[in-house]
Coordinates of C-alpha atoms and ligand atoms in Angstrom, one line a residue:
M24 CA 4.6 -2.1 2.8
I25 CA 7.2 -4.2 3.8
L26 CA 8.4 -3.6 6.9
E27 CA 9.8 -6.8 7.6
D28 CA 13.6 -5.3 6.5
N29 CA 13.8 -3.5 9.0
I30 CA 15.3 -6.6 10.3
Q31 CA 18.4 -7.3 8.1
T32 CA 20.6 -10.6 7.9
V33 CA 23.7 -8.5 9.2
Q34 CA 26.6 -9.2 6.8
E35 CA 30.0 -10.5 8.4
D36 CA 32.0 -7.6 9.1
D37 CA 33.9 -5.9 11.7
F38 CA 31.0 -4.3 13.7
K39 CA 30.4 -7.6 15.4
S40 CA 27.7 -9.0 13.0
D41 CA 27.4 -12.1 14.9
L42 CA 26.8 -11.0 18.2
Y43 CA 23.8 -9.3 16.6
V44 CA 22.4 -11.9 14.6
Q45 CA 22.4 -13.9 17.8
A46 CA 20.9 -11.1 19.4
M47 CA 17.7 -11.1 17.3
L48 CA 16.9 -14.1 17.9
G49 CA 17.2 -12.5 21.9
K50 CA 14.0 -12.2 24.0
N51 CA 12.9 -8.8 22.8
N52 CA 13.5 -9.5 19.5
D53 CA 11.1 -12.4 19.7
K54 CA 8.3 -10.2 21.8
I55 CA 8.3 -7.2 19.7
D56 CA 7.1 -7.3 15.8
I57 CA 8.6 -4.4 14.3
R58 CA 5.2 -3.8 12.5
Q59 CA 3.4 -3.4 16.0
V60 CA 5.4 -0.3 16.4
T61 CA 5.7 1.1 13.3
L62 CA 2.7 3.9 12.5
Q63 CA 2.8 5.3 8.4
V64 CA 1.3 8.6 8.0
S65 CA 1.3 10.6 4.6
K66 CA 2.9 14.2 6.7
V67 CA 4.1 14.2 10.1
A68 CA 2.0 17.7 10.4
E69 CA -1.0 16.3 8.8
I70 CA -1.7 13.3 11.4
S71 CA -5.4 12.3 11.3
E72 CA -7.2 11.6 14.8
S73 CA -7.3 8.0 14.4
E74 CA -3.4 7.9 13.6
Q75 CA -2.9 10.3 16.8
H76 CA -4.8 7.7 18.8
K77 CA -2.3 5.0 17.4
L78 CA 0.5 7.0 18.1
F79 CA 0.0 7.8 22.0
E80 CA -1.3 4.1 22.4
I81 CA 1.8 2.4 20.6
L82 CA 4.2 4.7 22.5
N83 CA 2.4 4.2 25.8
K84 CA 2.6 0.4 25.7
F85 CA 5.8 0.1 24.3
K86 CA 7.7 3.3 25.0
F87 CA 8.9 3.7 21.6
I88 CA 7.5 4.0 18.0
I89 CA 8.4 4.3 14.3
I90 CA 7.0 6.8 13.0
Q91 CA 7.6 6.5 9.1
Y92 CA 6.2 9.3 6.7
E93 CA 6.2 9.7 2.9
D94 CA 9.4 10.7 0.9
S95 CA 9.8 14.4 1.6
L96 CA 11.9 17.2 0.2
H97 CA 11.7 18.7 3.3
P98 CA 12.2 16.2 6.0
Q99 CA 13.3 19.0 8.8
E100 CA 9.3 19.8 8.5
N101 CA 8.3 16.3 9.3
F102 CA 10.5 16.2 12.5
L103 CA 9.6 19.9 13.3
A104 CA 6.3 19.0 13.4
L105 CA 6.5 16.6 16.4
S106 CA 6.5 19.5 18.6
K107 CA 2.8 19.8 18.9
F108 CA 2.8 16.4 20.3
F109 CA 5.8 16.2 22.6
G110 CA 6.2 20.0 23.8
L111 CA 8.7 22.4 23.8
V112 CA 12.5 21.9 21.9
K113 CA 15.1 21.7 24.6
R114 CA 18.7 22.7 23.4
H115 CA 21.5 20.8 23.4
H116 CA 25.2 22.5 22.8
R117 CA 25.0 21.2 19.5
S118 CA 22.0 22.2 18.3
D119 CA 21.1 24.5 15.1
N120 CA 18.7 27.4 15.2
N121 CA 15.8 24.8 14.9
G122 CA 17.1 22.7 18.3
I123 CA 18.1 19.8 15.8
V124 CA 21.2 18.1 16.5
A125 CA 23.0 16.2 13.4
V126 CA 24.0 12.6 14.4
E127 CA 26.3 11.8 11.7
N128 CA 30.1 11.1 11.0
L129 CA 31.7 14.6 11.5
Y130 CA 35.0 13.8 13.0
K131 CA 36.2 10.2 12.4
S132 CA 37.4 10.1 15.3
L133 CA 36.9 9.6 19.6
D134 CA 38.7 11.5 21.6
T135 CA 37.8 13.3 25.1
K136 CA 36.0 16.2 22.9
T137 CA 34.0 14.1 20.3
S138 CA 30.5 13.5 21.0
R139 CA 29.8 9.7 20.3
S140 CA 27.0 11.0 18.1
A141 CA 29.2 12.9 15.9
T142 CA 31.3 9.8 15.0
N143 CA 30.7 6.1 13.6
R144 CA 31.5 4.4 17.2
M145 CA 28.9 2.5 19.2
H146 CA 27.3 4.3 21.2
P147 CA 26.7 2.6 24.6
M148 CA 23.3 2.4 26.3
H149 CA 22.0 5.0 27.4
T150 CA 19.3 8.2 28.3
D151 CA 19.8 11.0 26.5
G152 CA 20.7 13.9 28.2
S153 CA 21.7 12.6 32.0
A154 CA 23.5 15.7 32.7
D155 CA 21.1 17.7 32.2
I156 CA 19.5 18.9 35.6
D157 CA 15.5 18.6 33.4
P158 CA 16.5 15.7 30.7
P159 CA 14.3 15.6 28.1
K160 CA 11.0 13.6 28.0
I161 CA 11.2 12.5 24.6
V162 CA 14.1 11.9 22.2
A163 CA 13.5 11.8 18.7
L164 CA 15.8 10.5 16.0
Q165 CA 14.7 10.8 12.5
C166 CA 16.8 8.9 10.0
E167 CA 17.5 10.5 6.3
I168 CA 20.4 8.0 5.3
P169 CA 20.8 4.4 7.3
S170 CA 24.0 3.0 7.2
Q171 CA 24.3 -0.3 4.8
N172 CA 26.0 -2.1 7.8
G173 CA 25.9 -1.9 11.2
G174 CA 24.4 1.4 12.8
F175 CA 21.6 -0.8 14.1
S176 CA 19.2 0.9 17.1
Q177 CA 19.0 -1.1 20.5
I178 CA 16.8 -0.6 22.6
V179 CA 16.6 -1.6 26.5
Y180 CA 13.3 -1.4 28.8
G181 CA 14.2 0.4 32.0
E182 CA 10.9 -1.5 33.5
E183 CA 13.2 -4.9 32.9
I184 CA 16.5 -3.5 34.3
Y185 CA 14.4 -3.2 37.4
E186 CA 12.5 -6.5 37.5
Y187 CA 16.2 -8.0 37.1
L188 CA 17.7 -6.4 40.1
I189 CA 14.5 -7.0 42.3
K190 CA 15.1 -10.4 41.5
N191 CA 18.6 -10.9 41.8
Y192 CA 19.7 -7.9 43.7
P193 CA 16.7 -6.1 45.8
E194 CA 19.3 -4.6 48.2
E195 CA 20.9 -3.0 45.2
L196 CA 18.1 -2.3 43.2
Q197 CA 17.3 0.3 46.9
N198 CA 20.4 2.1 47.0
L199 CA 20.1 3.3 43.4
F200 CA 17.1 5.0 44.7
T201 CA 18.7 7.0 47.6
N202 CA 22.8 7.1 46.0
P203 CA 22.5 10.0 42.9
V204 CA 25.1 9.6 40.5
T205 CA 26.9 13.0 39.0
I206 CA 27.3 12.9 35.5
K207 CA 28.6 16.2 33.4
N208 CA 29.1 16.0 30.0
L209 CA 31.2 17.8 27.2
G210 CA 28.9 20.7 27.4
N211 CA 30.1 21.1 30.6
K212 CA 26.7 20.5 31.8
T213 CA 26.6 18.5 35.3
D214 CA 23.5 16.8 37.0
T215 CA 23.2 14.7 40.4
R216 CA 20.6 12.2 40.3
A217 CA 19.5 8.8 41.2
I218 CA 19.2 6.2 38.4
F219 CA 15.5 5.4 39.6
I220 CA 13.4 7.9 41.1
E221 CA 9.7 7.9 42.1
K222 CA 6.8 10.1 40.8
Q223 CA 3.5 9.8 41.9
G224 CA 3.7 5.5 42.2
R225 CA 5.7 5.6 38.2
I226 CA 9.3 4.8 38.1
L227 CA 11.7 6.9 35.8
I228 CA 15.0 6.2 35.0
T229 CA 18.1 8.1 34.1
F230 CA 21.6 5.7 33.1
K231 CA 24.5 6.6 31.3
A232 CA 27.7 4.9 31.5
D233 CA 30.5 6.4 28.9
S234 CA 34.2 6.8 29.2
L235 CA 33.7 10.1 27.4
V236 CA 31.4 11.9 30.0
S237 CA 32.8 12.0 33.8
I238 CA 30.6 9.7 36.0
E239 CA 30.5 9.9 40.1
I240 CA 29.6 6.9 41.1
P241 CA 29.2 6.2 44.9
D242 CA 30.7 3.4 46.7
K243 CA 27.8 1.8 47.8
I244 CA 26.2 1.7 44.2
K245 CA 29.3 0.7 42.6
N246 CA 28.5 -2.7 42.1
A247 CA 25.1 -1.8 41.0
F248 CA 26.1 0.3 38.3
Q249 CA 28.5 -2.4 36.4
I250 CA 25.6 -5.2 36.8
I251 CA 23.2 -2.4 35.0
K252 CA 26.0 -2.0 32.7
N253 CA 26.1 -5.3 32.0
Y254 CA 22.5 -6.0 31.5
V255 CA 21.7 -3.2 29.0
N256 CA 24.7 -3.8 27.1
D257 CA 24.1 -7.4 26.6
P258 CA 22.6 -8.2 22.9
N259 CA 20.0 -10.5 24.8
N260 CA 18.4 -7.9 26.7
Q261 CA 17.6 -5.8 23.8
F262 CA 15.1 -4.9 21.0
I263 CA 17.6 -4.4 18.0
F264 CA 16.1 -3.2 14.4
K265 CA 17.6 -1.2 12.1
L266 CA 16.0 2.8 10.9
K267 CA 15.6 3.3 7.3
A268 CA 14.9 6.6 5.5
N269 CA 11.8 8.4 6.6
Q270 CA 11.4 6.8 9.9
I271 CA 11.6 8.7 13.1
L272 CA 12.3 6.6 16.4
I273 CA 10.2 8.5 18.9
L274 CA 11.5 7.3 23.3
D275 CA 10.1 7.7 25.9
N276 CA 13.6 8.8 27.5
T277 CA 12.4 8.1 31.1
S278 CA 11.5 4.9 30.4
V279 CA 13.9 3.1 28.3
L280 CA 17.7 3.2 27.1
H281 CA 18.8 3.3 24.1
G282 CA 22.1 2.9 21.6
R283 CA 23.6 2.0 18.3
T284 CA 25.8 -0.5 17.2
S285 CA 29.1 1.4 15.1
F286 CA 29.5 1.4 11.1
P287 CA 32.4 1.2 8.7
D288 CA 34.8 4.7 8.3
N289 CA 33.3 4.6 4.7
E290 CA 29.5 4.8 5.4
V291 CA 27.3 7.9 4.9
R292 CA 25.0 7.6 7.7
K293 CA 22.8 10.5 8.5
L294 CA 20.2 11.1 11.7
N295 CA 18.9 14.2 13.3
R296 CA 18.4 14.3 16.7
L297 CA 15.6 16.3 18.7
W298 CA 14.7 16.6 22.2
F299 CA 11.5 17.6 23.4
D300 CA 9.9 18.7 27.6
G301 CA 6.9 16.7 26.9
I302 CA 4.7 19.7 27.9
S303 CA 1.9 19.7 25.2
E304 CA -1.9 20.1 24.8
Y305 CA -1.4 15.9 24.1
A306 CA 0.5 15.8 27.5
H307 CA -2.6 14.3 29.1
H308 CA -2.1 11.1 26.5
L309 CA 1.3 10.7 27.7
Q310 CA 2.4 8.2 30.4
F311 CA 6.3 8.5 31.2
G312 CA 8.0 6.1 33.1
F313 CA 6.8 2.9 34.2
V314 CA 4.5 1.0 37.0
P315 CA 6.5 -2.2 38.2
K316 CA 4.7 -5.5 38.7
S317 CA 7.3 -6.0 41.5
K318 CA 7.4 -3.5 44.4
L319 CA 10.4 -2.5 46.9
L320 CA 9.2 -2.4 50.2
N321 CA 10.7 1.5 50.6
P322 CA 11.2 3.1 47.3
Ligands
LIG410 O1 23.1 7.1 16.2 C1 22.2 6.6 16.8 O2 21.4 5.9 16.2 C2 21.9 7.1 18.1 C3 22.2 8.3 18.4 C4 22.0 8.7 20.0 O3 21.9 8.0 20.7 C5 22.3 10.3 20.5 O4 22.6 10.8 19.5 O5 22.1 10.4 21.6
LIG411 FE1 20.9 9.1 22.4

């Protein structure tokens, strides 16, 4: 199976393709080979023990994994089978009966009531459920139909944001632990939480900067918030790839931010999204958050 075509040469289009071509030469696309993070299985529900072992190994090391399964008439079965590893499905205001949220261009517009995931617009870098009191630990995105142009997945490491801040803005970083941000989403959920929190020696990140949701940022961290926003939306700090049909991207939502580039109006792109609480009989295999190399004096 050839996986190299996950990173395709982007054609000239309206979707800032030049930037993305440049980004593919950026540091994270140099560091990570898409084949290292892709696990091929026959059916998700029938994953073998050695595949399970690899799944957790890749997820703990890279904080995300792409599972590629054999073409199936029932893609949702493959998707819902993830619950065994990642726990209960957490619902969203757009969830169907199984908890699945459609990520496709349903509205062809972007107004203040439309979720970005229901449009073809770019989705700026974020963690999911940042307005939830208890955000999902695991986010899974299943690709049924990729777009031909645009619609690239982007990932940024929370640990790299942390290291960047500790090196360049240590005082600002300190303030991020103690000055919570309040986010209210379109489903009218509100949560107040610090961008970085420390839990049992590990650091967890939550971040969203999106004009569609209401975000209250304390004055003390307004500058740091902008620094993070610039850092994460710089393609040079992202890992960029195209999710293919029959692939599921699984993210540690406490360690990495994700986003996606826009895609043309006339393209059909169809993904499904699920959120998991991370509490399963396999939970002891999962290590959420990251242990930074450099430490703050009083985190
Ligand atoms: O469309 C994508 O690839 C990502 C969508 C997303 O991040 C979301 O729905 O939360
Ligand atoms: Fe998301």
